[in-house]
Short mmCIF file of C-alpha atoms and ligand atoms in Angstrom, two decimals:
data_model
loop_
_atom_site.label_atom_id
_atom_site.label_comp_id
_atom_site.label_asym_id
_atom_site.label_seq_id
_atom_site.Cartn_x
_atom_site.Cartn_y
_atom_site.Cartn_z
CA UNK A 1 0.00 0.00 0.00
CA UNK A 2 1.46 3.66 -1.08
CA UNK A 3 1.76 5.81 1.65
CA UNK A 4 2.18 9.02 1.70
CA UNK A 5 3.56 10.96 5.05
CA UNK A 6 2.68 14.21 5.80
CA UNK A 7 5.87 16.76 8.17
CA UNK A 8 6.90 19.74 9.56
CA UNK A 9 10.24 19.12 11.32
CA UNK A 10 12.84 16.84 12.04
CA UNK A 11 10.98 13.54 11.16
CA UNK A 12 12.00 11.41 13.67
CA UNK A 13 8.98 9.57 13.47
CA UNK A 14 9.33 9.84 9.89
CA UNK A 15 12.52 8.06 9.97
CA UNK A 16 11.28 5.25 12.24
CA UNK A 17 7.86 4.75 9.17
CA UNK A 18 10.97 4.97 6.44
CA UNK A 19 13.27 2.49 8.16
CA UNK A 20 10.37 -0.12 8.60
CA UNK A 21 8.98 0.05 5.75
CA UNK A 22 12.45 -0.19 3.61
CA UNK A 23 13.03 -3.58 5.82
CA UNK A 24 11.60 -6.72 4.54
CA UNK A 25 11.68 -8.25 8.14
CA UNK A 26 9.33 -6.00 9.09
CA UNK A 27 6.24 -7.34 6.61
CA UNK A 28 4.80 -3.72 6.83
CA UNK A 29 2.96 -4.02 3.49
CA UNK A 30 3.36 -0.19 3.27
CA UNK A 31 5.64 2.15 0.86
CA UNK A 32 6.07 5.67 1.59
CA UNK A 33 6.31 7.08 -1.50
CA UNK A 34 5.88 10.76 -0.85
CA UNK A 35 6.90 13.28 1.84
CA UNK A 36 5.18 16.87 2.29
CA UNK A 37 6.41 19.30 4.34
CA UNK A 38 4.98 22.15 4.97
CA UNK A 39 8.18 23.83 6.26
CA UNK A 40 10.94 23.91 3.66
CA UNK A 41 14.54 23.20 4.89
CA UNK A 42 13.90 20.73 7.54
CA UNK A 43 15.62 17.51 8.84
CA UNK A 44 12.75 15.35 7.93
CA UNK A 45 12.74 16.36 4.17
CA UNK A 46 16.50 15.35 4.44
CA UNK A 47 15.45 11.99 5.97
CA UNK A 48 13.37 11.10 3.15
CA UNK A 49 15.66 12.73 0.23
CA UNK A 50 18.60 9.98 1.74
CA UNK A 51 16.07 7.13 1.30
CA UNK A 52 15.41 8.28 -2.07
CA UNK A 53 12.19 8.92 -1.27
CA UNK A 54 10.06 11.83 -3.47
CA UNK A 55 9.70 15.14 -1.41
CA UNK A 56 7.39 18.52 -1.93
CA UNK A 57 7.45 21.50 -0.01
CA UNK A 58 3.96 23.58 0.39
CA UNK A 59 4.08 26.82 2.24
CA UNK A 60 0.83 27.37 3.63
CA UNK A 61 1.70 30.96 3.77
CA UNK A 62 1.24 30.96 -0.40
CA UNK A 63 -2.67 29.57 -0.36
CA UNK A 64 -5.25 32.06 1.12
CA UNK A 65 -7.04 29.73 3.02
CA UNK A 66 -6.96 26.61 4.66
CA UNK A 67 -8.92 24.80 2.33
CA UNK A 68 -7.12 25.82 -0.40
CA UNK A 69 -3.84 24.46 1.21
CA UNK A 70 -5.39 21.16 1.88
CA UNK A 71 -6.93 20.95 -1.50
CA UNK A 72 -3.12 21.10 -2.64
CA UNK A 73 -2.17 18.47 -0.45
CA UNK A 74 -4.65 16.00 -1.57
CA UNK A 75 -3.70 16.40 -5.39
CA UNK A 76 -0.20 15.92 -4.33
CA UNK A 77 -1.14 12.77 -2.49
CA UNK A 78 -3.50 11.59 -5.40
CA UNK A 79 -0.74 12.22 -7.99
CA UNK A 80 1.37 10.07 -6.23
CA UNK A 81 -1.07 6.97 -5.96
CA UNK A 82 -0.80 7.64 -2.24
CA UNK A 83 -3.70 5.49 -0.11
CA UNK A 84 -3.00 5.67 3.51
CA UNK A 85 -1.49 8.91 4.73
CA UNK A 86 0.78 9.43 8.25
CA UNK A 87 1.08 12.56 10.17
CA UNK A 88 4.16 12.63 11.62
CA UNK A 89 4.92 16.15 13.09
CA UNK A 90 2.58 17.97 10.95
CA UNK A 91 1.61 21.70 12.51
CA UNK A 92 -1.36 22.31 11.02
CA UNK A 93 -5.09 21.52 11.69
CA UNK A 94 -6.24 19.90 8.78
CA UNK A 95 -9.81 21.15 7.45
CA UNK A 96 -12.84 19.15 7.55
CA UNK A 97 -12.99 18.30 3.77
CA UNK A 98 -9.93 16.97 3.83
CA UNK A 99 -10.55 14.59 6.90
CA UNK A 100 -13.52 13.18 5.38
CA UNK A 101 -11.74 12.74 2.20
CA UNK A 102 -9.19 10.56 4.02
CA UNK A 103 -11.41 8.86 6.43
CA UNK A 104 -10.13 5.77 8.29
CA UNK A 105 -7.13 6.36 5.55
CA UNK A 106 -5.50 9.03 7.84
CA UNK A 107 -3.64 8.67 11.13
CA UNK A 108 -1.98 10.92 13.58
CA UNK A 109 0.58 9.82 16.28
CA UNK A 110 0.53 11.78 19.54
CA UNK A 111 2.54 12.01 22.88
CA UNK A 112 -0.10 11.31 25.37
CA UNK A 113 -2.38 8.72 25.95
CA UNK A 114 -5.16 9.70 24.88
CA UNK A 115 -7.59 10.68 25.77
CA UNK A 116 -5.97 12.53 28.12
CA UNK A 117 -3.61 15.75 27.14
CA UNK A 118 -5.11 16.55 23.58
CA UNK A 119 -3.61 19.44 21.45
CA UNK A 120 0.17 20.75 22.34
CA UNK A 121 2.40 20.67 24.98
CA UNK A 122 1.28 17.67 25.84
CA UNK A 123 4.16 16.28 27.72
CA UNK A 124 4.03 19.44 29.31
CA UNK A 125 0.60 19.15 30.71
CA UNK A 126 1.39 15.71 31.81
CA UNK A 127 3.99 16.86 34.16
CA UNK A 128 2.15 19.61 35.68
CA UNK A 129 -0.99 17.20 36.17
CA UNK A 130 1.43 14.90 37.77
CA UNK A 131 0.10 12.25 36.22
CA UNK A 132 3.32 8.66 36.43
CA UNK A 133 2.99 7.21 33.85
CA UNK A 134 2.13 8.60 29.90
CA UNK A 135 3.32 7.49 26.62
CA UNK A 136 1.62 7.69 23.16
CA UNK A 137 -1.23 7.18 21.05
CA UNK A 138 -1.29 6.26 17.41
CA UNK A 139 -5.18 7.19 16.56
CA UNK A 140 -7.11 7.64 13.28
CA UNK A 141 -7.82 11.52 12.24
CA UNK A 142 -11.31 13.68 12.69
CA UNK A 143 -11.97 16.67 12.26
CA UNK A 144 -11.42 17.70 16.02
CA UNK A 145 -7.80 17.50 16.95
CA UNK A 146 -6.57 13.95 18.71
CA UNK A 147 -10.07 12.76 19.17
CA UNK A 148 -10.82 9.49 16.26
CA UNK A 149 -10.26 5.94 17.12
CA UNK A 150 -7.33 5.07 18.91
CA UNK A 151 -4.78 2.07 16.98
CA UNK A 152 -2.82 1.80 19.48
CA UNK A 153 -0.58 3.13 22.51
CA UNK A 154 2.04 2.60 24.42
CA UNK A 155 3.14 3.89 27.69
CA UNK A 156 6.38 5.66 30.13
CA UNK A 157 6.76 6.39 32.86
CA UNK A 158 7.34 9.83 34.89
CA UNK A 159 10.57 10.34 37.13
CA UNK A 160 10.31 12.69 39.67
CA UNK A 161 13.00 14.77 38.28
CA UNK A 162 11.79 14.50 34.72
CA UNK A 163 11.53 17.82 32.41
CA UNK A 164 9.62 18.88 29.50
CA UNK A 165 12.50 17.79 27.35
CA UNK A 166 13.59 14.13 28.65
CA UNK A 167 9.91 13.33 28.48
CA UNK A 168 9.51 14.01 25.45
CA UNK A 169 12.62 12.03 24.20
CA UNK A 170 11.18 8.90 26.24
CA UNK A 171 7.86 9.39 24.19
CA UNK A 172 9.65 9.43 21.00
CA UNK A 173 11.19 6.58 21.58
CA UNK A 174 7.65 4.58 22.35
CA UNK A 175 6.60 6.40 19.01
CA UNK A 176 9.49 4.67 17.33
CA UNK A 177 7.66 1.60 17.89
CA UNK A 178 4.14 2.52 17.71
CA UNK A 179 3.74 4.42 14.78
CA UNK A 180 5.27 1.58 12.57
CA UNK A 181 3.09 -1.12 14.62
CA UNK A 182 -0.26 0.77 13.96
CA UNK A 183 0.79 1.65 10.14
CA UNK A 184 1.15 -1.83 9.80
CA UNK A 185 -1.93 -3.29 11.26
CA UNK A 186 -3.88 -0.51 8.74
CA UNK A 187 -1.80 -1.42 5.58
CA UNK A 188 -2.60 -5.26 6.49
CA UNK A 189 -6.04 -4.43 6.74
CA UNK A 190 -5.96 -6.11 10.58
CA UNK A 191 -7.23 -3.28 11.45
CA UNK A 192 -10.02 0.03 9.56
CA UNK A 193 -11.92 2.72 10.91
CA UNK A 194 -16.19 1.36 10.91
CA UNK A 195 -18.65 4.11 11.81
CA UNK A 196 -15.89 5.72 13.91
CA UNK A 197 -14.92 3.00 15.72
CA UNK A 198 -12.08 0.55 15.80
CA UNK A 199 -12.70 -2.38 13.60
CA UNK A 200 -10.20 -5.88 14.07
CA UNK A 201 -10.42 -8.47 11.25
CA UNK A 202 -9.86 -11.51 10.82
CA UNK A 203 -7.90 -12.20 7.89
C1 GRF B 301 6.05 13.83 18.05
O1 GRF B 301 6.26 13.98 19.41
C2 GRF B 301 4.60 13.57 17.75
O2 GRF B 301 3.95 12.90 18.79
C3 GRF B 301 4.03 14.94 17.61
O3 GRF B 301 5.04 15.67 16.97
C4 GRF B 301 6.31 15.12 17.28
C5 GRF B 301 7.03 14.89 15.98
O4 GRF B 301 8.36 14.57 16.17
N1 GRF B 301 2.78 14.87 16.88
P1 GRF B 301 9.28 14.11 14.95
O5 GRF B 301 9.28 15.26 13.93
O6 GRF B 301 8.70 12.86 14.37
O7 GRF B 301 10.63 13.91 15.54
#
């Protein structure tokens, strides 16, 4: 299955999705075969230009609205065959056309376990609700932000002495593993989005 993985920074997540799906042993069933960025110049676009992997750049700042910007995304994705598409570090809040468009086709990985600590600076807000133990979510996209069907998580724990900072390295590195794990259950088909909920089959 063509996937198509949608960035705004340094891609580590990215990375983790390119190095999976490039290794046989991993049976992903899943090719990324384009990266958009949103932000030109950053790490992740050099992540997927190493693995020979076809990049574009689209400013949002250059389309007047929102819309507009995701209608450009989606021809981009179409273009390129793409049929699952992976959020990985993406800053923007995708309109509703375009998550209905991509329904149980697009999924977001975030560091929290949802649903607790939507939105940003969620590793932050963990710390100050002084919660022990987070982690991450790997979830399918709606319209309102971190809220569809959850693939699956994985969790950390909180030290007493943790920051902002080393949490959120510890989450990336349970992202490492989850994001690849829940693209692969949806490129197998073990797992699809049915009237909003979590669907396992059988085959
Ligand atoms: C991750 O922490 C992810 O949960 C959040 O954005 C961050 C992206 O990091 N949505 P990276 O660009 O993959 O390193």
């Amino acid at each position: 299955i063509k996937v198509g993985v949608l960035i705004s920074g340094t891609g580590t997540n990215l990375q983790a999705l390119i190095d999976t799906t490039m290794n046989p042993t991993y049976h992903m069933g899943a090719e990324i075969v384009l990266v958009i960025s949103n932000k030109p110049d950053v790490e992740g676009l050099r992540r997927a230009e190493r693995a020979q992997i076809p990049t574009k750049v689209l400013k949002h700042k250059n389309y007047s609205s929102r819309e507009e910007f995701d209608e450009a995304m989606h021809a981009e994705l179409i273009k390129a065959g793409v049929e699952i598409v992976c959020l990985a570090g993406f800053m923007r809040i995708l309109s509703g056309t375009f998550t209905q468009k991509w329904k149980g086709k697009l999924i977001n990985v975030h560091p929290a376990l949802l649903p607790s600590f939507k939105g940003t600076h969620a590793q932050k807000q963990a710390l100050e609700a002084g919660v022990k133990i987070s982690g991450c979510s790997v979830h399918f996209v709606e319209e309102d932000v971190d809220a569809g069907a959850i693939i699956t998580q994985e969790a950390v724990p909180i030290h007493v002495d943790d920051t902002v900072e080393i949490l959120t390295e510890r989450i990336k590195t349970a992202e490492h593993r989850a994001y690849p794990r829940a693209l692969q259950l949806l490129a197998t088909g073990k797992v699809r989005l049915s009237n909003d909920k979590l669907v396992w089959t059988n085959i």
